[in-house]
PDB file of C-alpha atoms and ligand atoms in Angstrom:
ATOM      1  CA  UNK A 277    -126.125  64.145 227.650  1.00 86.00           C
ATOM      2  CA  UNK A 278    -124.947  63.176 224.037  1.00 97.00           C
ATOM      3  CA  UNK A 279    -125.201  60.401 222.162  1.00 98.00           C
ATOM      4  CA  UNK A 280    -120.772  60.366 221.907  1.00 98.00           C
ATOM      5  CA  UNK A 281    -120.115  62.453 224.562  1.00 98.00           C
ATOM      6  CA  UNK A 282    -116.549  63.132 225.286  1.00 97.00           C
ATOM      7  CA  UNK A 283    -115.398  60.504 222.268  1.00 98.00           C
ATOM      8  CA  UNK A 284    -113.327  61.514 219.628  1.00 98.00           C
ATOM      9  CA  UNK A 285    -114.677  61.103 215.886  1.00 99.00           C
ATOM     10  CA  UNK A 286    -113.018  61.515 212.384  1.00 99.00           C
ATOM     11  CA  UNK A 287    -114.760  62.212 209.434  1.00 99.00           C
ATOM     12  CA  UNK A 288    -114.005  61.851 206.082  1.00 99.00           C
ATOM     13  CA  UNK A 289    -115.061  63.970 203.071  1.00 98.00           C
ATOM     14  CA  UNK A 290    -116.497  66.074 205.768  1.00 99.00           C
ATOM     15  CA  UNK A 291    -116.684  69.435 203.623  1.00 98.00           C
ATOM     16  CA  UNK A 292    -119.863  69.025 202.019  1.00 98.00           C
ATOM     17  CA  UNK A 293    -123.139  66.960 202.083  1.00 98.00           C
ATOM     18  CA  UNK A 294    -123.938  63.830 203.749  1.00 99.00           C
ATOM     19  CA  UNK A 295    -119.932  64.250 205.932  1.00 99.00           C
ATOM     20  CA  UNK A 296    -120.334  67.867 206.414  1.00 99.00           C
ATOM     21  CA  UNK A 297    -123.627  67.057 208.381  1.00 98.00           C
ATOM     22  CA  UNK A 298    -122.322  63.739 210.105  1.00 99.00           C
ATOM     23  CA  UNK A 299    -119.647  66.105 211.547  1.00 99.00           C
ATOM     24  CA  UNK A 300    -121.956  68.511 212.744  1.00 98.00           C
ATOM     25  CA  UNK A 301    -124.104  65.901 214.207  1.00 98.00           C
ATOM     26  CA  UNK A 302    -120.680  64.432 216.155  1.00 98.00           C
ATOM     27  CA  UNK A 303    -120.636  67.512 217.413  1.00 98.00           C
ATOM     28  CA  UNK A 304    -123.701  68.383 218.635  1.00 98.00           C
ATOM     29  CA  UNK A 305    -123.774  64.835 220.103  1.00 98.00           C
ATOM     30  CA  UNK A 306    -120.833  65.796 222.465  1.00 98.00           C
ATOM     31  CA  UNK A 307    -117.782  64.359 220.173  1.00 98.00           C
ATOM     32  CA  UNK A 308    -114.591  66.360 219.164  1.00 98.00           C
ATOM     33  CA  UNK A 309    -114.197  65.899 215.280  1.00 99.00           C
ATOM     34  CA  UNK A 310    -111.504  65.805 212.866  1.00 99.00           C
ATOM     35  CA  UNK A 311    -112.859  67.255 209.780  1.00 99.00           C
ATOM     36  CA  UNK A 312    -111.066  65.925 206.490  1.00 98.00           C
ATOM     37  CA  UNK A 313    -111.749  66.349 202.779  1.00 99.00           C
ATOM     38  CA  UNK A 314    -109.855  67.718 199.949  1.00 98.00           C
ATOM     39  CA  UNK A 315    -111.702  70.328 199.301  1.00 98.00           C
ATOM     40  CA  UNK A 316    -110.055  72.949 202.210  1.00 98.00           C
ATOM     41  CA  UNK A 317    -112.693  75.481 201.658  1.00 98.00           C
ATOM     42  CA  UNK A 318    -115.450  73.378 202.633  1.00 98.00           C
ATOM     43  CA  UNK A 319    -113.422  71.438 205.104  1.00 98.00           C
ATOM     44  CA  UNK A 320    -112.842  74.609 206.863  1.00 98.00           C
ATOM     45  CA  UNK A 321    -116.401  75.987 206.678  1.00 98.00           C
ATOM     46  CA  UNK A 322    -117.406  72.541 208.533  1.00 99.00           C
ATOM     47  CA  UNK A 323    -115.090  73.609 211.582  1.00 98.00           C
ATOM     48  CA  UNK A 324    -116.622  76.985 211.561  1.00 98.00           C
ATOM     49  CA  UNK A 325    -120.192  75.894 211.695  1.00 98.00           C
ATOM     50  CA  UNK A 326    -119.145  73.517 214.363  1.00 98.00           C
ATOM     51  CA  UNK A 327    -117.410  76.383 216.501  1.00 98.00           C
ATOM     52  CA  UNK A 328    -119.949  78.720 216.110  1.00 98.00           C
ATOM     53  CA  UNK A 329    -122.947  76.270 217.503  1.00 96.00           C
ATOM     54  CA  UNK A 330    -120.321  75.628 220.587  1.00 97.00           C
ATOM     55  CA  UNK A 331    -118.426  72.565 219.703  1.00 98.00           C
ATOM     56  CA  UNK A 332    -114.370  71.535 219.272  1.00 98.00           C
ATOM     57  CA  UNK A 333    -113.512  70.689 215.601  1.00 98.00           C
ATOM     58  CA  UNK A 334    -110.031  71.069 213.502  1.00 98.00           C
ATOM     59  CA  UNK A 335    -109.418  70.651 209.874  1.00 98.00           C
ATOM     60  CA  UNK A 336    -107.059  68.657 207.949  1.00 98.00           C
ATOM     61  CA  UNK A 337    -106.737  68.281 203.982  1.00 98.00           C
ATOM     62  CA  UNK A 338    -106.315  64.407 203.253  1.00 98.00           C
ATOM     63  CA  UNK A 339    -107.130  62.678 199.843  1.00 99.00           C
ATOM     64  CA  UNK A 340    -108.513  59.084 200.865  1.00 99.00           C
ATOM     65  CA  UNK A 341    -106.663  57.698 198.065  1.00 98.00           C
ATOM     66  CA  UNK A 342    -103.489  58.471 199.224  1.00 98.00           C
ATOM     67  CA  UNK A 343    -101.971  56.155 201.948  1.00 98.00           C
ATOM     68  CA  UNK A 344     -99.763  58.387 202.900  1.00 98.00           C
ATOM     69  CA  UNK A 345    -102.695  61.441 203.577  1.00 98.00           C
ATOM     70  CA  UNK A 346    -104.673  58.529 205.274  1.00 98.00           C
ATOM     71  CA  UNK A 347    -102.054  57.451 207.863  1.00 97.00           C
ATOM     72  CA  UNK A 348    -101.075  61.491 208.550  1.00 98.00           C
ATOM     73  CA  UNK A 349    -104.208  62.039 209.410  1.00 98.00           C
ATOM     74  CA  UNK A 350    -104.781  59.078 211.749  1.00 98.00           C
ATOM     75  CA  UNK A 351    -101.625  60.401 212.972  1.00 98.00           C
ATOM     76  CA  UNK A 352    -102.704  63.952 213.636  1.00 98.00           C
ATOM     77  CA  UNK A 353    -105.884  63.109 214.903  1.00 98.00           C
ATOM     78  CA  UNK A 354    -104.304  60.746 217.603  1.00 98.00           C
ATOM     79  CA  UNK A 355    -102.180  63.795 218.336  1.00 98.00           C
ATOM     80  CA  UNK A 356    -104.781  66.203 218.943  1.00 98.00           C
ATOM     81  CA  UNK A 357    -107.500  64.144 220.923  1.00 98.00           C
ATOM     82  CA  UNK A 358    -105.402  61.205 222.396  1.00 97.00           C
ATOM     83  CA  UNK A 359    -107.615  58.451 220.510  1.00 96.00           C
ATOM     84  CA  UNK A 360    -110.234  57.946 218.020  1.00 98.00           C
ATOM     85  CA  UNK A 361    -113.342  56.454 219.225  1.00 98.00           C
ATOM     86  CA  UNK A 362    -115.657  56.808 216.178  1.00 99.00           C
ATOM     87  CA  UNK A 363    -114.664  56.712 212.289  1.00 99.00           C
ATOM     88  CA  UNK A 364    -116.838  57.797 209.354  1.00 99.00           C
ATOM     89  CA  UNK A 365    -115.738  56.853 206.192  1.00 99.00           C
ATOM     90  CA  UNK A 366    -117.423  59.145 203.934  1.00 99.00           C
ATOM     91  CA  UNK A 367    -115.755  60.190 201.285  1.00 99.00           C
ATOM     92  CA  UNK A 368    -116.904  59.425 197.906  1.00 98.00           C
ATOM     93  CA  UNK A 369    -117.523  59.764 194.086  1.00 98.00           C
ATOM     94  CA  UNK A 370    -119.741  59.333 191.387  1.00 97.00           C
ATOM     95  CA  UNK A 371    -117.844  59.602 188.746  1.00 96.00           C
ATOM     96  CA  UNK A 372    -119.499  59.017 185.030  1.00 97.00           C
ATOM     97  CA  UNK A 373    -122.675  57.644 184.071  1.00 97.00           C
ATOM     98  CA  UNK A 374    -121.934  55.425 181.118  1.00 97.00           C
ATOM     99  CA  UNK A 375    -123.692  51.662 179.597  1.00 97.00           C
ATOM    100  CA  UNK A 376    -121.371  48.994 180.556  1.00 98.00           C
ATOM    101  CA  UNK A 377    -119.767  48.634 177.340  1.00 98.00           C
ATOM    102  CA  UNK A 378    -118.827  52.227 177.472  1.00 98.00           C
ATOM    103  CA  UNK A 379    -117.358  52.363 180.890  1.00 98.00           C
ATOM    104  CA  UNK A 380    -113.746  54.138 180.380  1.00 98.00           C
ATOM    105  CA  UNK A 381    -110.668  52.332 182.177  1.00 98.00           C
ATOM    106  CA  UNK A 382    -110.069  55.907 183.600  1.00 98.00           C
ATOM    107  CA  UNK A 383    -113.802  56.181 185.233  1.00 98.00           C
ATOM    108  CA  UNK A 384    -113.403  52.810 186.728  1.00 98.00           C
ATOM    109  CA  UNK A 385    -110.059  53.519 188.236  1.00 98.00           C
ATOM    110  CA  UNK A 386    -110.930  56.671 189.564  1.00 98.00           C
ATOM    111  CA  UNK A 387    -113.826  55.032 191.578  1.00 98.00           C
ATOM    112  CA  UNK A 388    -112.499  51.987 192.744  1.00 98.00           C
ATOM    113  CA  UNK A 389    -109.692  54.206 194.102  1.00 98.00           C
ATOM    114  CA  UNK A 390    -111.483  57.000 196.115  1.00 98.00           C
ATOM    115  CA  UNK A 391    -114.386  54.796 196.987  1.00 98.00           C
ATOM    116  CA  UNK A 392    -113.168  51.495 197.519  1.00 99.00           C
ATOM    117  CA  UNK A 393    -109.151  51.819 198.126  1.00 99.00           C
ATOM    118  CA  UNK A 394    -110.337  54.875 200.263  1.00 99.00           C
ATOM    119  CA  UNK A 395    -112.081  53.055 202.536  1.00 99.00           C
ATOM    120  CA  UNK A 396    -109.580  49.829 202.848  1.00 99.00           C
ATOM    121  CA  UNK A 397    -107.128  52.532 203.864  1.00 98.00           C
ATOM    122  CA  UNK A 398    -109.322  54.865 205.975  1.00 99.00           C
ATOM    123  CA  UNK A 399    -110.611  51.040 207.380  1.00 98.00           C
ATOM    124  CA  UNK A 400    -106.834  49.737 208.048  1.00 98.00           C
ATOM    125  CA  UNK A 401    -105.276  52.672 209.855  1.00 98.00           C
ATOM    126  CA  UNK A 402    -108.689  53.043 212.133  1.00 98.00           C
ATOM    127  CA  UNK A 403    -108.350  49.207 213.039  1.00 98.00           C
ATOM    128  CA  UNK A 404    -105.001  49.696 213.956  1.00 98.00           C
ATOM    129  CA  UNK A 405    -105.569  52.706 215.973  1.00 98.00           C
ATOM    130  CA  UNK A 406    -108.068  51.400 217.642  1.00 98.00           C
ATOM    131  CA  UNK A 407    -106.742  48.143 218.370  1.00 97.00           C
ATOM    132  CA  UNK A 408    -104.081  50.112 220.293  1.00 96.00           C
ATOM    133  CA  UNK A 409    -106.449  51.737 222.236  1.00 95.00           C
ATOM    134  CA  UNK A 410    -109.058  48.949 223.469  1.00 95.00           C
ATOM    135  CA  UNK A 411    -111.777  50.018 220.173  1.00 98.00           C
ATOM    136  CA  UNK A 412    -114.365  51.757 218.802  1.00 98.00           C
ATOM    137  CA  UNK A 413    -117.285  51.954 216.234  1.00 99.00           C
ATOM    138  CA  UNK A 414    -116.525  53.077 212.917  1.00 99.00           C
ATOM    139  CA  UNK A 415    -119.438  53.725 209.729  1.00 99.00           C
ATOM    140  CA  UNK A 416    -118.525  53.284 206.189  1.00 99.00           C
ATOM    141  CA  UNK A 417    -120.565  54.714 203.845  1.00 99.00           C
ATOM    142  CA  UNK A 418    -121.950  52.564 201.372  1.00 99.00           C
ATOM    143  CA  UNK A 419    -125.278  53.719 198.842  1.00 98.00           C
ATOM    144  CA  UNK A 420    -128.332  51.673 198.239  1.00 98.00           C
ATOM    145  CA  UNK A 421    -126.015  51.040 194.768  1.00 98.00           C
ATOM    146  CA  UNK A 422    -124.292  48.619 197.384  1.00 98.00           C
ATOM    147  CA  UNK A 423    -127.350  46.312 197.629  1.00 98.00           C
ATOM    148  CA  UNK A 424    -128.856  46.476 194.379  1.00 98.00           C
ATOM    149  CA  UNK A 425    -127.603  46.959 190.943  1.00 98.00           C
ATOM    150  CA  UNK A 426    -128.059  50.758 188.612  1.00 97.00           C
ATOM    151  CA  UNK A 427    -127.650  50.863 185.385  1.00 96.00           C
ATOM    152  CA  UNK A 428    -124.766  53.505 184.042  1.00 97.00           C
ATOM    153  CA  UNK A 429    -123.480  53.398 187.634  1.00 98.00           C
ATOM    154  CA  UNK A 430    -121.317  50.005 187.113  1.00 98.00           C
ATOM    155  CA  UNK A 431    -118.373  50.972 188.644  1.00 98.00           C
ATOM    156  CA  UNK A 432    -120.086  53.374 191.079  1.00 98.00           C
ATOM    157  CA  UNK A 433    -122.228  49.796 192.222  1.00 98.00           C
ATOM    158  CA  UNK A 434    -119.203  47.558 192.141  1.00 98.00           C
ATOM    159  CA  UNK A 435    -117.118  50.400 194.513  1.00 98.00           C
ATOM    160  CA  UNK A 436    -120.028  50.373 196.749  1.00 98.00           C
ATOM    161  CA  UNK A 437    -120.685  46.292 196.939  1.00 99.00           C
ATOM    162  CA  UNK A 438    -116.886  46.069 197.822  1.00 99.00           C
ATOM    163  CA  UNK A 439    -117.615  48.582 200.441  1.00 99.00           C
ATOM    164  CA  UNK A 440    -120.249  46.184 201.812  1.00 99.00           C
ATOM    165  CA  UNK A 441    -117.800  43.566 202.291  1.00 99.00           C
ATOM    166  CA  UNK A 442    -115.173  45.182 203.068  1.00 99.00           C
ATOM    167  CA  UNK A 443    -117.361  46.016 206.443  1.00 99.00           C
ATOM    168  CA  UNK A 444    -118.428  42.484 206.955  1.00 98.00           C
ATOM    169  CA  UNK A 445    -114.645  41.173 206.732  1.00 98.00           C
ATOM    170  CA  UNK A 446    -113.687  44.331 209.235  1.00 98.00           C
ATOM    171  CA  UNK A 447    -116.298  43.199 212.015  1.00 99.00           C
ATOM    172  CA  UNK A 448    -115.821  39.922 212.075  1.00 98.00           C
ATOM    173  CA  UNK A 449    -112.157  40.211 212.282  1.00 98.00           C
ATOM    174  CA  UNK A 450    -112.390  42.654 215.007  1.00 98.00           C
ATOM    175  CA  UNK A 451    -115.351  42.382 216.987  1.00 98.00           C
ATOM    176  CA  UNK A 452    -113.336  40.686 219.667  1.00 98.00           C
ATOM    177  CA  UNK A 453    -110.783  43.690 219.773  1.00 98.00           C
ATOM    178  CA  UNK A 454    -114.031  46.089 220.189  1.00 98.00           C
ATOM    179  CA  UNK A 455    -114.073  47.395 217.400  1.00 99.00           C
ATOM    180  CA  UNK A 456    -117.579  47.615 215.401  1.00 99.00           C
ATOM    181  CA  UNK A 457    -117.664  48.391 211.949  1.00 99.00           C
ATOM    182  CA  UNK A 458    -121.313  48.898 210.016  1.00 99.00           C
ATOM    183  CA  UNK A 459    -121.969  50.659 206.730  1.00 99.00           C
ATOM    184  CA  UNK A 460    -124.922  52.777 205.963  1.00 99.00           C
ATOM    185  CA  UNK A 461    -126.755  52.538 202.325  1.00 99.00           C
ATOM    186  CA  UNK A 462    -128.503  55.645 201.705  1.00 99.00           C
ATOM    187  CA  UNK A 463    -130.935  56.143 198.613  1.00 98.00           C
ATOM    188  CA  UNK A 464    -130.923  59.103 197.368  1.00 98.00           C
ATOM    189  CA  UNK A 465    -129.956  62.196 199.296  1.00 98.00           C
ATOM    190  CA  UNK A 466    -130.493  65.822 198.281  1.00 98.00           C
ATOM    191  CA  UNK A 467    -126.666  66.632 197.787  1.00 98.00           C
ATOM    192  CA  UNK A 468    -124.091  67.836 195.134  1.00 98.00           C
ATOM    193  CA  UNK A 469    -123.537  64.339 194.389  1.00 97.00           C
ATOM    194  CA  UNK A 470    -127.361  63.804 193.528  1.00 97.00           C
ATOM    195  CA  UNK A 471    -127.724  66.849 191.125  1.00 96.00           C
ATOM    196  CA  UNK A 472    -124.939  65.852 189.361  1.00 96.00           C
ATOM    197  CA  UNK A 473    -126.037  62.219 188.693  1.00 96.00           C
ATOM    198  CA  UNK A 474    -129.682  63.526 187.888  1.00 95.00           C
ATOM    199  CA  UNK A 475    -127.947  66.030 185.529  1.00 96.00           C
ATOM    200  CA  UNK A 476    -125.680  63.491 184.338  1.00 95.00           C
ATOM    201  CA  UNK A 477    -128.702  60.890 183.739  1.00 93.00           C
ATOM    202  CA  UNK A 478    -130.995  63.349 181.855  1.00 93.00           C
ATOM    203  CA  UNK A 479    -128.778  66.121 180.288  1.00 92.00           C
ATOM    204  CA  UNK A 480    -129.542  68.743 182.235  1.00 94.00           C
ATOM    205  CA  UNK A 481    -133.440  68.788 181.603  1.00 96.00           C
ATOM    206  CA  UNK A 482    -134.281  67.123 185.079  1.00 95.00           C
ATOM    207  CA  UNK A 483    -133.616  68.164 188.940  1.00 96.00           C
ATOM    208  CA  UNK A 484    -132.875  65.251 191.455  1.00 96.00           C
ATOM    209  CA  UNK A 485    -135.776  65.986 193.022  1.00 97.00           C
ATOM    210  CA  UNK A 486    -137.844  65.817 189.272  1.00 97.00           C
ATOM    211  CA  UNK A 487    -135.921  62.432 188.397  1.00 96.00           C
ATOM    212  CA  UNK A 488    -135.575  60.834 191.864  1.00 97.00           C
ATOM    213  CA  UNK A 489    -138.319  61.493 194.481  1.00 98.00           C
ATOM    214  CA  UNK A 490    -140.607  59.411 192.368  1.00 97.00           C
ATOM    215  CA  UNK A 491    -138.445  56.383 193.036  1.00 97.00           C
ATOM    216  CA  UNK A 492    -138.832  56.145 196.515  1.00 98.00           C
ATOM    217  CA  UNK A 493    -141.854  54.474 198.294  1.00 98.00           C
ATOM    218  CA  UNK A 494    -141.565  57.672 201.161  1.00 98.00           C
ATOM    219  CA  UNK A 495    -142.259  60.239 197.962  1.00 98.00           C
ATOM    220  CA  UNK A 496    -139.115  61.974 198.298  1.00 98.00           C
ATOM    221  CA  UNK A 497    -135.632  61.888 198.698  1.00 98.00           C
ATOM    222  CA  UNK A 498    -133.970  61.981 201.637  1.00 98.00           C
ATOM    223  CA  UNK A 499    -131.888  64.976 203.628  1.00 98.00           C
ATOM    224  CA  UNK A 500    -128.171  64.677 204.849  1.00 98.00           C
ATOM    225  CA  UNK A 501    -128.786  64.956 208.332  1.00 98.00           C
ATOM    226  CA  UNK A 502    -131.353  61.746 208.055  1.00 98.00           C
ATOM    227  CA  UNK A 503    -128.447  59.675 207.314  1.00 99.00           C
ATOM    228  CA  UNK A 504    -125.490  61.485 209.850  1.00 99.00           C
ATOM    229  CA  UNK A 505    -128.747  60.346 212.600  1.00 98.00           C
ATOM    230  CA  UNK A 506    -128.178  56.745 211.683  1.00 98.00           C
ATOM    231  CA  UNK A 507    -124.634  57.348 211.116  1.00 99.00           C
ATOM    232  CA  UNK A 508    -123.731  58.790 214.991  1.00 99.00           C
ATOM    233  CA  UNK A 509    -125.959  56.324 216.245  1.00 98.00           C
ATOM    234  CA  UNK A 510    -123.740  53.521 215.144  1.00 99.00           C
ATOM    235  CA  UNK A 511    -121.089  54.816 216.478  1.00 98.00           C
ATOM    236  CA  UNK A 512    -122.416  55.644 220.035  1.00 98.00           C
ATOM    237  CA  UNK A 513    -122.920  53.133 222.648  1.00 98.00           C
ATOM    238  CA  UNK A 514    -126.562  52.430 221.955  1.00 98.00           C
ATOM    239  CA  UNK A 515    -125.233  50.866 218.923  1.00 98.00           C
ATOM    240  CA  UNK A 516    -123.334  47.676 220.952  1.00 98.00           C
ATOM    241  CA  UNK A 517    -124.779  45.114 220.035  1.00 98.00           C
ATOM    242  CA  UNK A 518    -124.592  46.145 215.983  1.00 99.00           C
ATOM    243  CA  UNK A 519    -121.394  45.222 213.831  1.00 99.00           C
ATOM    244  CA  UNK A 520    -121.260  43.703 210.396  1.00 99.00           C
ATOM    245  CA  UNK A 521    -124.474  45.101 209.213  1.00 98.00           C
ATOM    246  CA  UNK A 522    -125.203  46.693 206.111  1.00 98.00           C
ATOM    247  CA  UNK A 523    -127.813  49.016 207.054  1.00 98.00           C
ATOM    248  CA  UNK A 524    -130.223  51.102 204.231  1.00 98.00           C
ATOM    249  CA  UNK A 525    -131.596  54.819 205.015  1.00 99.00           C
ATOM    250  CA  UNK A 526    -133.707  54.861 201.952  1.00 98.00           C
ATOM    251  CA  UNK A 527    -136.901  55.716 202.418  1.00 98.00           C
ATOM    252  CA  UNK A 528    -137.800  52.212 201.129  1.00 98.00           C
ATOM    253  CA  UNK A 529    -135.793  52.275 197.611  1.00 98.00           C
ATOM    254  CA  UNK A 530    -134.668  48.886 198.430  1.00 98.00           C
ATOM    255  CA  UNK A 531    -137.599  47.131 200.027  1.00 98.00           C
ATOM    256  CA  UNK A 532    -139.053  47.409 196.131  1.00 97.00           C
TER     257      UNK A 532
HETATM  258  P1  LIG B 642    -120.710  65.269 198.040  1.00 62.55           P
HETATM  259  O1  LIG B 642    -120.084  65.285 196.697  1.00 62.55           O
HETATM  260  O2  LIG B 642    -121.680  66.321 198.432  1.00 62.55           O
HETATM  261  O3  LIG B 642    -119.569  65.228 199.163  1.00 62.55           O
HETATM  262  C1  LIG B 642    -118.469  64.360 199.060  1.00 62.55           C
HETATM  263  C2  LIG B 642    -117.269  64.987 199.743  1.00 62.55           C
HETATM  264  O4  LIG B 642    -116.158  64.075 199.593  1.00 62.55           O
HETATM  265  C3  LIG B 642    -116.838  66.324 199.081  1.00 62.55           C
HETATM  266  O5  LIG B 642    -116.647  67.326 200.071  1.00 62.55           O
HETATM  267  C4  LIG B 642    -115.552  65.970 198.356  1.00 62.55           C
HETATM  268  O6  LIG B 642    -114.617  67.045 198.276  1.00 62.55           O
HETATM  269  C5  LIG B 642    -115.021  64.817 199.227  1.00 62.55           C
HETATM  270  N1  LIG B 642    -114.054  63.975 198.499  1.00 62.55           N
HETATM  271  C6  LIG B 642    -114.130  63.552 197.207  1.00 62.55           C
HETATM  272  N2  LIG B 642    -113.040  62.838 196.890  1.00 62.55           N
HETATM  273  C7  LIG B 642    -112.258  62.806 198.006  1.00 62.55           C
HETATM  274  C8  LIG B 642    -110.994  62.216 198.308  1.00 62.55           C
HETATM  275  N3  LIG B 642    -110.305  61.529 197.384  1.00 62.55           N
HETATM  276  N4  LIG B 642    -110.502  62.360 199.565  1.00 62.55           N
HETATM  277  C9  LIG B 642    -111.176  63.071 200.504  1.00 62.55           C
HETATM  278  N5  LIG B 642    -112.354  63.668 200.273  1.00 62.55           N
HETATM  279  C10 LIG B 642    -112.901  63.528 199.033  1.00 62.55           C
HETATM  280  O7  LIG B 642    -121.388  63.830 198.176  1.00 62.55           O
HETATM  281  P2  LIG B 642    -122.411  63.201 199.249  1.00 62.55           P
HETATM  282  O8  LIG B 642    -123.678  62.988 198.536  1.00 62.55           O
HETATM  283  O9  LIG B 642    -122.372  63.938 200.531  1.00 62.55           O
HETATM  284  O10 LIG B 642    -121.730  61.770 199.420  1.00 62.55           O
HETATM  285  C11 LIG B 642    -121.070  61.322 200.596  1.00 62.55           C
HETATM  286  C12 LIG B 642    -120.976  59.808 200.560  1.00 62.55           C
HETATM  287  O11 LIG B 642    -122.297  59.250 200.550  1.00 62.55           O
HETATM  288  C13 LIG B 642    -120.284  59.250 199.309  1.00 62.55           C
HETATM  289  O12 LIG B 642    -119.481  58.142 199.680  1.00 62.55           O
HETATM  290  C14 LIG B 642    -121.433  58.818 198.432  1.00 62.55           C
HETATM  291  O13 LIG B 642    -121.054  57.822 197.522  1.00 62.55           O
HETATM  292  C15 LIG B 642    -122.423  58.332 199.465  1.00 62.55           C
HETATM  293  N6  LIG B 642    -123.820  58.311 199.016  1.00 62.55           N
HETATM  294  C16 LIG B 642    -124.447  59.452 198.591  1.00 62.55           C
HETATM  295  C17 LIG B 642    -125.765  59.374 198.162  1.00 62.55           C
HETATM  296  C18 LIG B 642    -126.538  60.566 197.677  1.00 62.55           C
HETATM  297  O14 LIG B 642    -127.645  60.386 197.127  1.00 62.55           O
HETATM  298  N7  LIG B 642    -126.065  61.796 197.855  1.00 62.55           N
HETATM  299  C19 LIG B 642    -126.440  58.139 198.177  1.00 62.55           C
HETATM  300  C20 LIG B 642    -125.769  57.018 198.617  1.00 62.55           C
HETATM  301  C21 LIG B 642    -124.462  57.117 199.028  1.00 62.55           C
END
């Protein structure tokens, strides 16, 4: 028996990394998952490797940004599995590492509207979906960058604290419709996201793993499928008693 057995999940940004492996984990936990990204090539590769290990997956291109992609896809996934039970709102960027005083208008716009507008309209159609259909347990994904501050990450941070309370506001507006809503905070996690920022951070001359395992009291960073764990446990029944939370998967970045 699965953790989500016969519940329906979305996932956002689902083509690569930390979403790619949350969908497969839906899967394997017994969920049917609507895959999602932008990127179609990797969205579609998701639904493959979820076929071919025996599970029930489609694909549909949606940019997080756009209200109109959002609600379509709400729309389709309703369609194809009669409700959504569990939401993970995953997609993300990092943008450019810059000092404050640096930080282009274009960066911080860019940010704010995949990572934070994103989720407010991933958030809103969910809640009214589920509403309709007596609730569910939805994950936002947050960073440890939504607890703490990083320097030359300052919109990255502030897109990821709004993500924090844009979760607390959720639950406590809809735990009495059913709904739960948590975010996760990972540290760092060996994806293309990660290389990029290490690149980013040290021109090229370091590896995430060089620049970043050293910052976490565990000794290493951390692995996608260590956060989709946390992630499809939310979301499954073991999780009700758990809304509101903000909830690191860090190996102890933020305990420091
Ligand atoms: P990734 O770049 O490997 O994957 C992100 C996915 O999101 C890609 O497939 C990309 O195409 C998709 N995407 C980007 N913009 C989109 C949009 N507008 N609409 C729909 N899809 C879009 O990154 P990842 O490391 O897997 O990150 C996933 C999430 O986890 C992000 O929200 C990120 O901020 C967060 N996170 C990552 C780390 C880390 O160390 N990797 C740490 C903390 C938080």
């Amino acid at each position: 028996m699965g953790m989500v057995d016969g519940k329906s999940a979305l996932v956002t940004g689902a083509g690569a990394g930390i979403g790619r492996e949350t969908a497969l984990k839906f899967a394997t936990e017994g969920a049917r998952v609507a895959v999602s990204d932008v990127n179609v090539a990797g969205g579609e590769e998701t639904v493959r490797l979820i076929a071919s290990a025996g599970g029930e997956a489609f694909f549909m291109r949606a940019d997080v940004s756009q209200a109109k992609d959002v609600d379509a896809l709400i729309k389709q996934t309703v369609k194809a599995f009669g409700s959504i039970d569990c939401a993970c709102n995953n997609a993300g960027i990092e943008g450019v590492i810059a000092p404050f005083a640096e930080q282009t208008e274009e960066n911080f716009d860019r940010i704010i509207s995949v990572n934070l507008k994103g989720v407010f309209l991933c958030l809103r159609a969910e809640i009214q979906q589920m509403a309709k259909s007596g609730g569910g347990a939805i994950v936002n994904l947050a960073s440890v960058a939504g607890l703490v501050g990083f320097a030359g990450l300052s919109p990255y941070v502030a897109s990821k604290h709004g993500v924090n309370g844009l979760t607390k506001n959720a639950a406590l507006e809809y735990g009495k419709a059913g709904i739960r809503v948590n975010s996760v905070c990972p540290g760092g996690i060996d994806t293309r996201m990660l290389d990029s920022l290490a690149e980013q951070s040290s021109d090229g001359k370091m590896t995430s793993h060089e620049m970043l395992d050293p910052m976490h009291p565990i000794g290493h960073i951390g692995m996608p499928a260590e956060v989709a764990e946390l992630i499809v446990w939310l979301c499954s029944p073991r999780a009700s008693f758990v809304t509101g939370t903000n909830i690191p998967v860090d190996g102890g970045f933020v305990a420091q």
